[in-house]
mmCIF file of C-alpha atoms in Angstrom:
data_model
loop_
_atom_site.group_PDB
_atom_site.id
_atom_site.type_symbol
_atom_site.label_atom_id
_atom_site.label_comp_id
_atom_site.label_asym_id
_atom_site.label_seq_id
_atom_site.Cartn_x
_atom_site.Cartn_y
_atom_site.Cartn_z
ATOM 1 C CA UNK X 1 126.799 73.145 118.898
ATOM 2 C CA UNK X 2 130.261 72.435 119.657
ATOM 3 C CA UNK X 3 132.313 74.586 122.380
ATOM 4 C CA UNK X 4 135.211 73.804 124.558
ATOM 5 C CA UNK X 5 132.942 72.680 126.670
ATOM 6 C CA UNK X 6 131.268 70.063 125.062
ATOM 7 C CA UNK X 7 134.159 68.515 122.704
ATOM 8 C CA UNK X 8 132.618 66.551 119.634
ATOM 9 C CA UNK X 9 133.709 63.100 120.171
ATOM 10 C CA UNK X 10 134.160 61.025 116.696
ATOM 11 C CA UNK X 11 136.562 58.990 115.226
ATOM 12 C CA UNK X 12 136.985 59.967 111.991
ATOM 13 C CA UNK X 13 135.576 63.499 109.824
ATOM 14 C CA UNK X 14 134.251 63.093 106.381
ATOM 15 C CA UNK X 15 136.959 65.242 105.205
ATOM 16 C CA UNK X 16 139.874 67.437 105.576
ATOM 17 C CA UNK X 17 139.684 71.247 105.379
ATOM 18 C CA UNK X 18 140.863 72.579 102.898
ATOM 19 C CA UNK X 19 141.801 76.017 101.800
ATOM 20 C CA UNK X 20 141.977 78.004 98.525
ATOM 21 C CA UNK X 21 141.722 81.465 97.119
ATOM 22 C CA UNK X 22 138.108 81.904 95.243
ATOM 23 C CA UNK X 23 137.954 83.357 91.592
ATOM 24 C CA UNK X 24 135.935 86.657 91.190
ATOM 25 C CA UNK X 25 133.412 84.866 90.326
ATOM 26 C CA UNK X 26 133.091 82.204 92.944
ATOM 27 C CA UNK X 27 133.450 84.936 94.811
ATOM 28 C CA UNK X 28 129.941 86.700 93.611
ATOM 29 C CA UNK X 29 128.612 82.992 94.168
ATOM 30 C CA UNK X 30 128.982 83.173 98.278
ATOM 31 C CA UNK X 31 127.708 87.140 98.080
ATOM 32 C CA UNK X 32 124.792 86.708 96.086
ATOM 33 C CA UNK X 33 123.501 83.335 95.566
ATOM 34 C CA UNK X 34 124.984 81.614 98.729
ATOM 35 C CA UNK X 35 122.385 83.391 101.682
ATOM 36 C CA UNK X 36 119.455 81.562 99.589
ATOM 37 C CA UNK X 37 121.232 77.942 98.537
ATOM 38 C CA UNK X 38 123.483 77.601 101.333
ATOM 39 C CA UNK X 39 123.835 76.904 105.002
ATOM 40 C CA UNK X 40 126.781 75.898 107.284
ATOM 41 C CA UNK X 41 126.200 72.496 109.092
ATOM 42 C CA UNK X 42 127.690 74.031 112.592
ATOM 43 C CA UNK X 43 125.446 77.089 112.976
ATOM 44 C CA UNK X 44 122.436 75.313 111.755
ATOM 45 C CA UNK X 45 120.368 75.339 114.998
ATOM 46 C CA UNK X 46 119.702 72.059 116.774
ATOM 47 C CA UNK X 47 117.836 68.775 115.756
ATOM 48 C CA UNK X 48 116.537 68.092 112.290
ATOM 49 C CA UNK X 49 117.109 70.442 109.388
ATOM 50 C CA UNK X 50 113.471 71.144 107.661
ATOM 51 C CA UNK X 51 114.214 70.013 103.988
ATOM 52 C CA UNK X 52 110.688 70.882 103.195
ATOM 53 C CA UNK X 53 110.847 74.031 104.033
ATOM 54 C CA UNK X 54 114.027 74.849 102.909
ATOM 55 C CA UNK X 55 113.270 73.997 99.269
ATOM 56 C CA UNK X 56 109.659 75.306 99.529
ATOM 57 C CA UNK X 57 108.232 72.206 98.658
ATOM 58 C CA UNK X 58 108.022 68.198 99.754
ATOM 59 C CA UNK X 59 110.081 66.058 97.447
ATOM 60 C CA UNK X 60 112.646 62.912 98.051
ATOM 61 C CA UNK X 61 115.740 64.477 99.449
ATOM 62 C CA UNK X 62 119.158 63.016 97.417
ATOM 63 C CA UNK X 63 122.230 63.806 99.774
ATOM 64 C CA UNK X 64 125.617 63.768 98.110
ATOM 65 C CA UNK X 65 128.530 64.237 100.067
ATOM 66 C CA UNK X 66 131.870 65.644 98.466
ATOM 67 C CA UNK X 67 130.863 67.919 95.626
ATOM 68 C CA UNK X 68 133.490 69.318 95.035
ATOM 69 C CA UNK X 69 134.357 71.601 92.053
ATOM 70 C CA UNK X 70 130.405 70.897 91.401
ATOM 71 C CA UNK X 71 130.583 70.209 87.520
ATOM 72 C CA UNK X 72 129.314 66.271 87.946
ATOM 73 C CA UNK X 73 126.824 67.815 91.026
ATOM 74 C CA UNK X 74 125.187 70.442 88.818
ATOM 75 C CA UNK X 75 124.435 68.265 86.018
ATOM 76 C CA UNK X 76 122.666 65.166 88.382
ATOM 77 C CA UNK X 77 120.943 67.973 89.877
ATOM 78 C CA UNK X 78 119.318 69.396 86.508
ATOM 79 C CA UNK X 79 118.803 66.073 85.366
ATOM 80 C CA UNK X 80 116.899 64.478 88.357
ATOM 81 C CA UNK X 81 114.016 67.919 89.017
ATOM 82 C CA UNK X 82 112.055 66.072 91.124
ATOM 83 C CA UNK X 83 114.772 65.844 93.855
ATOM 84 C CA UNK X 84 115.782 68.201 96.694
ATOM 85 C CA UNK X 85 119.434 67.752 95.857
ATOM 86 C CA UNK X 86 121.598 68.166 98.523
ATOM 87 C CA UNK X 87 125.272 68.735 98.340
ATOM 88 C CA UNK X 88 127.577 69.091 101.370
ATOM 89 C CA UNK X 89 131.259 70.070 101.236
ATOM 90 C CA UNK X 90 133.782 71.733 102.861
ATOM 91 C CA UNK X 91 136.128 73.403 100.254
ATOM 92 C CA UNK X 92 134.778 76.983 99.730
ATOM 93 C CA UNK X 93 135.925 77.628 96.165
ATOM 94 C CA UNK X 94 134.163 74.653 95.253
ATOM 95 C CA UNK X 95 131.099 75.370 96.658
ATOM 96 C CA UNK X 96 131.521 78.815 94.939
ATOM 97 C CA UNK X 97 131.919 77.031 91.698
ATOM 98 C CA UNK X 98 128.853 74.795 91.917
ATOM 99 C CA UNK X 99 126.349 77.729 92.860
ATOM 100 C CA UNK X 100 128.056 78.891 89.335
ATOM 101 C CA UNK X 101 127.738 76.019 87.415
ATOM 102 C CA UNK X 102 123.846 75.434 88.754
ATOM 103 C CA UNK X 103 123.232 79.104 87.872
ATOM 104 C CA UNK X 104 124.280 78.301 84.704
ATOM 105 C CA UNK X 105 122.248 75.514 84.018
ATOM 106 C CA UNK X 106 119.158 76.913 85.807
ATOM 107 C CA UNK X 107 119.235 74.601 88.519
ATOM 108 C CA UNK X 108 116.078 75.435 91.182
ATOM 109 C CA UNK X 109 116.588 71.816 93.518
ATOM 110 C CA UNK X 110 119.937 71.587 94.606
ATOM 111 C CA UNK X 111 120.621 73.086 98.291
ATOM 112 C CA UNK X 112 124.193 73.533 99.396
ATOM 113 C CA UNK X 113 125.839 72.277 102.786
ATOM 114 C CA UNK X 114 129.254 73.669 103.825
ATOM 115 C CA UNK X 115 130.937 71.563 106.680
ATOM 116 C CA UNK X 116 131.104 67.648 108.101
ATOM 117 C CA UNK X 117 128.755 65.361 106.673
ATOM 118 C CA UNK X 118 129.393 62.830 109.576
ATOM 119 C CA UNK X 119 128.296 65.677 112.120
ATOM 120 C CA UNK X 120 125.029 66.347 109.101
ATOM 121 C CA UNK X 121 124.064 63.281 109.386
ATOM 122 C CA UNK X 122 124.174 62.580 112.872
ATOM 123 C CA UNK X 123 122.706 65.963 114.274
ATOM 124 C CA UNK X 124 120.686 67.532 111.148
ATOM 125 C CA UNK X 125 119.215 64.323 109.635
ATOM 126 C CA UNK X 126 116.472 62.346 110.863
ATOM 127 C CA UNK X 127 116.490 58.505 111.226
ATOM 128 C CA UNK X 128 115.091 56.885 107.765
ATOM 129 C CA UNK X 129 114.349 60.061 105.928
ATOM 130 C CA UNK X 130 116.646 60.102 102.707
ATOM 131 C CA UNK X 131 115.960 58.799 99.382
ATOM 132 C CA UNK X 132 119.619 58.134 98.875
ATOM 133 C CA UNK X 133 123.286 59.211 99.862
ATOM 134 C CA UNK X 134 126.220 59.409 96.898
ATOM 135 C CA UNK X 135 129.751 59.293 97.605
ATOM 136 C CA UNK X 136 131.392 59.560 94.489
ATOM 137 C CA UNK X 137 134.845 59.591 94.267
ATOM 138 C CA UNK X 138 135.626 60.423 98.600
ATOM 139 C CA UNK X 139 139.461 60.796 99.220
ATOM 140 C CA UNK X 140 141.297 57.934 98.951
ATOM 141 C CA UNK X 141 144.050 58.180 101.686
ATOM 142 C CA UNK X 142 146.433 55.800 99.661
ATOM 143 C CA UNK X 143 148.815 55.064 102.063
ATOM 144 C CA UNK X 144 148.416 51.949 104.079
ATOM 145 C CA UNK X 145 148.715 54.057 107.117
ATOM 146 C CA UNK X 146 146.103 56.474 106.780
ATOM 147 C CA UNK X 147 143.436 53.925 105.462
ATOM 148 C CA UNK X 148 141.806 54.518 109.060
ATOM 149 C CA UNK X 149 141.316 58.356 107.669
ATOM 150 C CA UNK X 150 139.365 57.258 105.125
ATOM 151 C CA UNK X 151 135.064 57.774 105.181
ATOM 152 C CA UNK X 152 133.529 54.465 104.650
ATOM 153 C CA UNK X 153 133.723 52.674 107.768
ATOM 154 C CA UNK X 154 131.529 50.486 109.960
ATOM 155 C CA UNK X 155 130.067 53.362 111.592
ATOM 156 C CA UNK X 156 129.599 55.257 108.781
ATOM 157 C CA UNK X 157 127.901 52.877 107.067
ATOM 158 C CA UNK X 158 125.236 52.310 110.013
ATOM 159 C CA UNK X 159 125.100 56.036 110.199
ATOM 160 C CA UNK X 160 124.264 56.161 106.375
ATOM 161 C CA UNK X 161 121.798 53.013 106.630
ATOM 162 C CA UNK X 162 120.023 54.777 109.460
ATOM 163 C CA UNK X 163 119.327 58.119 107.635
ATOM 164 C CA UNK X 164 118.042 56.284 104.899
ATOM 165 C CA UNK X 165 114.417 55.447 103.918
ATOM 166 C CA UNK X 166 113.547 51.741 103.569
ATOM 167 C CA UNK X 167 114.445 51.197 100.302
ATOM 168 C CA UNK X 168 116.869 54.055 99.331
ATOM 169 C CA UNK X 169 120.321 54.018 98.124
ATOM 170 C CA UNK X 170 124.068 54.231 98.853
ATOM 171 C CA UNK X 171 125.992 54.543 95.854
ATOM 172 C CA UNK X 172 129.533 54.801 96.258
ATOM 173 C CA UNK X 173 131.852 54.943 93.450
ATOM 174 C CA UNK X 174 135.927 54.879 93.537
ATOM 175 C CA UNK X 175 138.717 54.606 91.346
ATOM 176 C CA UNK X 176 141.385 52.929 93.885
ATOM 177 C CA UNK X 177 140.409 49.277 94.079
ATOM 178 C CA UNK X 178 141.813 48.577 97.802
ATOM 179 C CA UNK X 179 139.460 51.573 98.418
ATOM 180 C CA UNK X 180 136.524 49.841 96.431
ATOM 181 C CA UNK X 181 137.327 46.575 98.321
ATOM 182 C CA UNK X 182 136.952 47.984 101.800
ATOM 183 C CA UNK X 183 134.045 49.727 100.538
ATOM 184 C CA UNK X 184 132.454 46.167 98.962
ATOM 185 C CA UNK X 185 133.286 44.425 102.630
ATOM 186 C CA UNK X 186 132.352 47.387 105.018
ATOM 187 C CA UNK X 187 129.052 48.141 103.388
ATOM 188 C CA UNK X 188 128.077 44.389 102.960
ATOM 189 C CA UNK X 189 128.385 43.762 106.649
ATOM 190 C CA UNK X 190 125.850 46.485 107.469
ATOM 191 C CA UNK X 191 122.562 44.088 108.690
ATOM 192 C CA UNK X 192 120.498 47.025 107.338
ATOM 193 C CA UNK X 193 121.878 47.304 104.151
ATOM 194 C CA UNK X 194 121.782 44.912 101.014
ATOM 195 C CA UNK X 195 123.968 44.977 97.788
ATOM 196 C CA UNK X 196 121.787 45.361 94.528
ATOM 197 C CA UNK X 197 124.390 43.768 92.647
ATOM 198 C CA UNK X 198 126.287 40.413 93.345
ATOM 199 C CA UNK X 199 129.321 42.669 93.664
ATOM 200 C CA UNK X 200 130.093 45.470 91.724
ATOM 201 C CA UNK X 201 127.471 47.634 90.118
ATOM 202 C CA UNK X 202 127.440 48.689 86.537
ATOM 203 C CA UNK X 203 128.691 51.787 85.842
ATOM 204 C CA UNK X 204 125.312 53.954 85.349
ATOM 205 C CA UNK X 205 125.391 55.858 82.101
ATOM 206 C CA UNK X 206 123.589 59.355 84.303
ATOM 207 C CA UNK X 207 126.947 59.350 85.820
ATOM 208 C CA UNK X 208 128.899 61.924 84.418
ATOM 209 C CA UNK X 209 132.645 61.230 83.616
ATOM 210 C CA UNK X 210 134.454 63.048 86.417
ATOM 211 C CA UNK X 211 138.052 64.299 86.333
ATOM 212 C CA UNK X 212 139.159 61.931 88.622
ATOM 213 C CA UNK X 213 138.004 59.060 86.106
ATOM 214 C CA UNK X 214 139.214 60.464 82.990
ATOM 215 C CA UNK X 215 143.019 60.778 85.305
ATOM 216 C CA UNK X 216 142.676 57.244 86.536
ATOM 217 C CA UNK X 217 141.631 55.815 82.999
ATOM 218 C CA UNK X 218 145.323 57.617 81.482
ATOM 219 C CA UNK X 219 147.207 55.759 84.493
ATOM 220 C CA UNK X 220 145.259 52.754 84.526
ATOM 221 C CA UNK X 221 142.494 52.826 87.222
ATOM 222 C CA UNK X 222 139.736 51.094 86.889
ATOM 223 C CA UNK X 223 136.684 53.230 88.908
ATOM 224 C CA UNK X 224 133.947 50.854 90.410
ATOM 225 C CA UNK X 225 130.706 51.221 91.575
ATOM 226 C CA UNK X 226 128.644 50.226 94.665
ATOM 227 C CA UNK X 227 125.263 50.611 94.863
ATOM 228 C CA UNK X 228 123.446 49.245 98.556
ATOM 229 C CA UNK X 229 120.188 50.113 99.472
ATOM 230 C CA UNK X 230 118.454 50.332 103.062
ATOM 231 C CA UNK X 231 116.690 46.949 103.647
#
């Protein structure tokens, strides 16, 4: 874990904290549901987390990173059974609002992960273990000058490859081309990964419309999507 002794050393965090009162019922989310669905990435104890074990059965394990308010999350979780879905995030209320949302929809495989993805991956995940990692819709940092603050780097992308079994999947999906571009050249200059498409990849109809899509159609984004799998 990390102390002042031992100072995490990376370069960039898969996100930035966020705060934000919780509704009533979010609330009722963390008391009740959260001590069985969720777990916080820095006091899970060291090495590998058991997905097995946590979801009470073996099953490929689907990692998506940036949930968020949870509405596309619970949906590709209810629709996709034979997963352990995994969904890390950092913004509480959101988190809150997922658990609600897969409640709703009586969602029994989707596991919840509050904190850093980056330090998930590279201290909770085992090397070529995942069926596939989504990134749908990550912050875009649109200013030129905080492009370095943004997720999909070289070393994320190795990171990513690693985790992933031979075979399984990055899909990435943004509505800010310059942020689809760097995506497009980062990803393809992974050795371990390969692009399924000869660019971008259709948009898959299981994808639900998010609100970020629906706001960049109205001012005239087009959202792409990148779909590399582990070679």
């Amino acid at each position: 874990m990390e102390n002042e002794h031992q100072p995490r050393l990376r370069s960039v965090v898969s996100y930035v904290k966020r705060g934000g009162r919780m509704t009533v019922g979010q609330q009722r989310a963390w008391d009740e549901l959260w001590p069985e669905l969720g777990r916080t990435v820095s006091e899970l104890p060291a090495g590998p987390l058991d997905f097995t074990a946590w979801f009470g059965r073996e099953a490929p394990v689907m990692l998506e990173i940036g949930s968020g308010m949870g509405e596309t999350t619970s949906q590709l979780a209810a629709a996709a059974p034979e997963l352990n879905y995994v969904a890390a995030e950092v913004y509480d209320p959101g988190l809150g609002q997922l658990m609600l949302r897969a409640e709703k929809l009586g969602v029994e495989n989707l596991r919840l992960l509050h904190g850093d993805a980056v330090v998930l991956l590279t201290e909770h995940v085992e090397p070529d273990s995942l069926h596939g990692v989504r990134l749908f819709f990550p912050d875009p940092w649109p200013k030129k000058k905080h492009h370095k603050r943004r997720i999909v780097s070289p070393s994320f992308a190795a990171l990513v490859a690693s985790r992933l079994a031979p075979g399984g999947t990055f899909h990435m999906a943004t509505d800010w081309e310059n942020y689809a571009e760097q995506m497009l050249e980062v990803c393809s200059a992974e050795p371990a990964l390969r692009n399924r498409y000869d660019g971008w990849a259709p948009r898959p109809e299981w994808r639900p419309v998010t609100k970020f899509e629906q706001r960049a159609d109205v001012e005239g984004r087009v959202s792409h999507d990148l779909i590399f799998e582990r070679r």
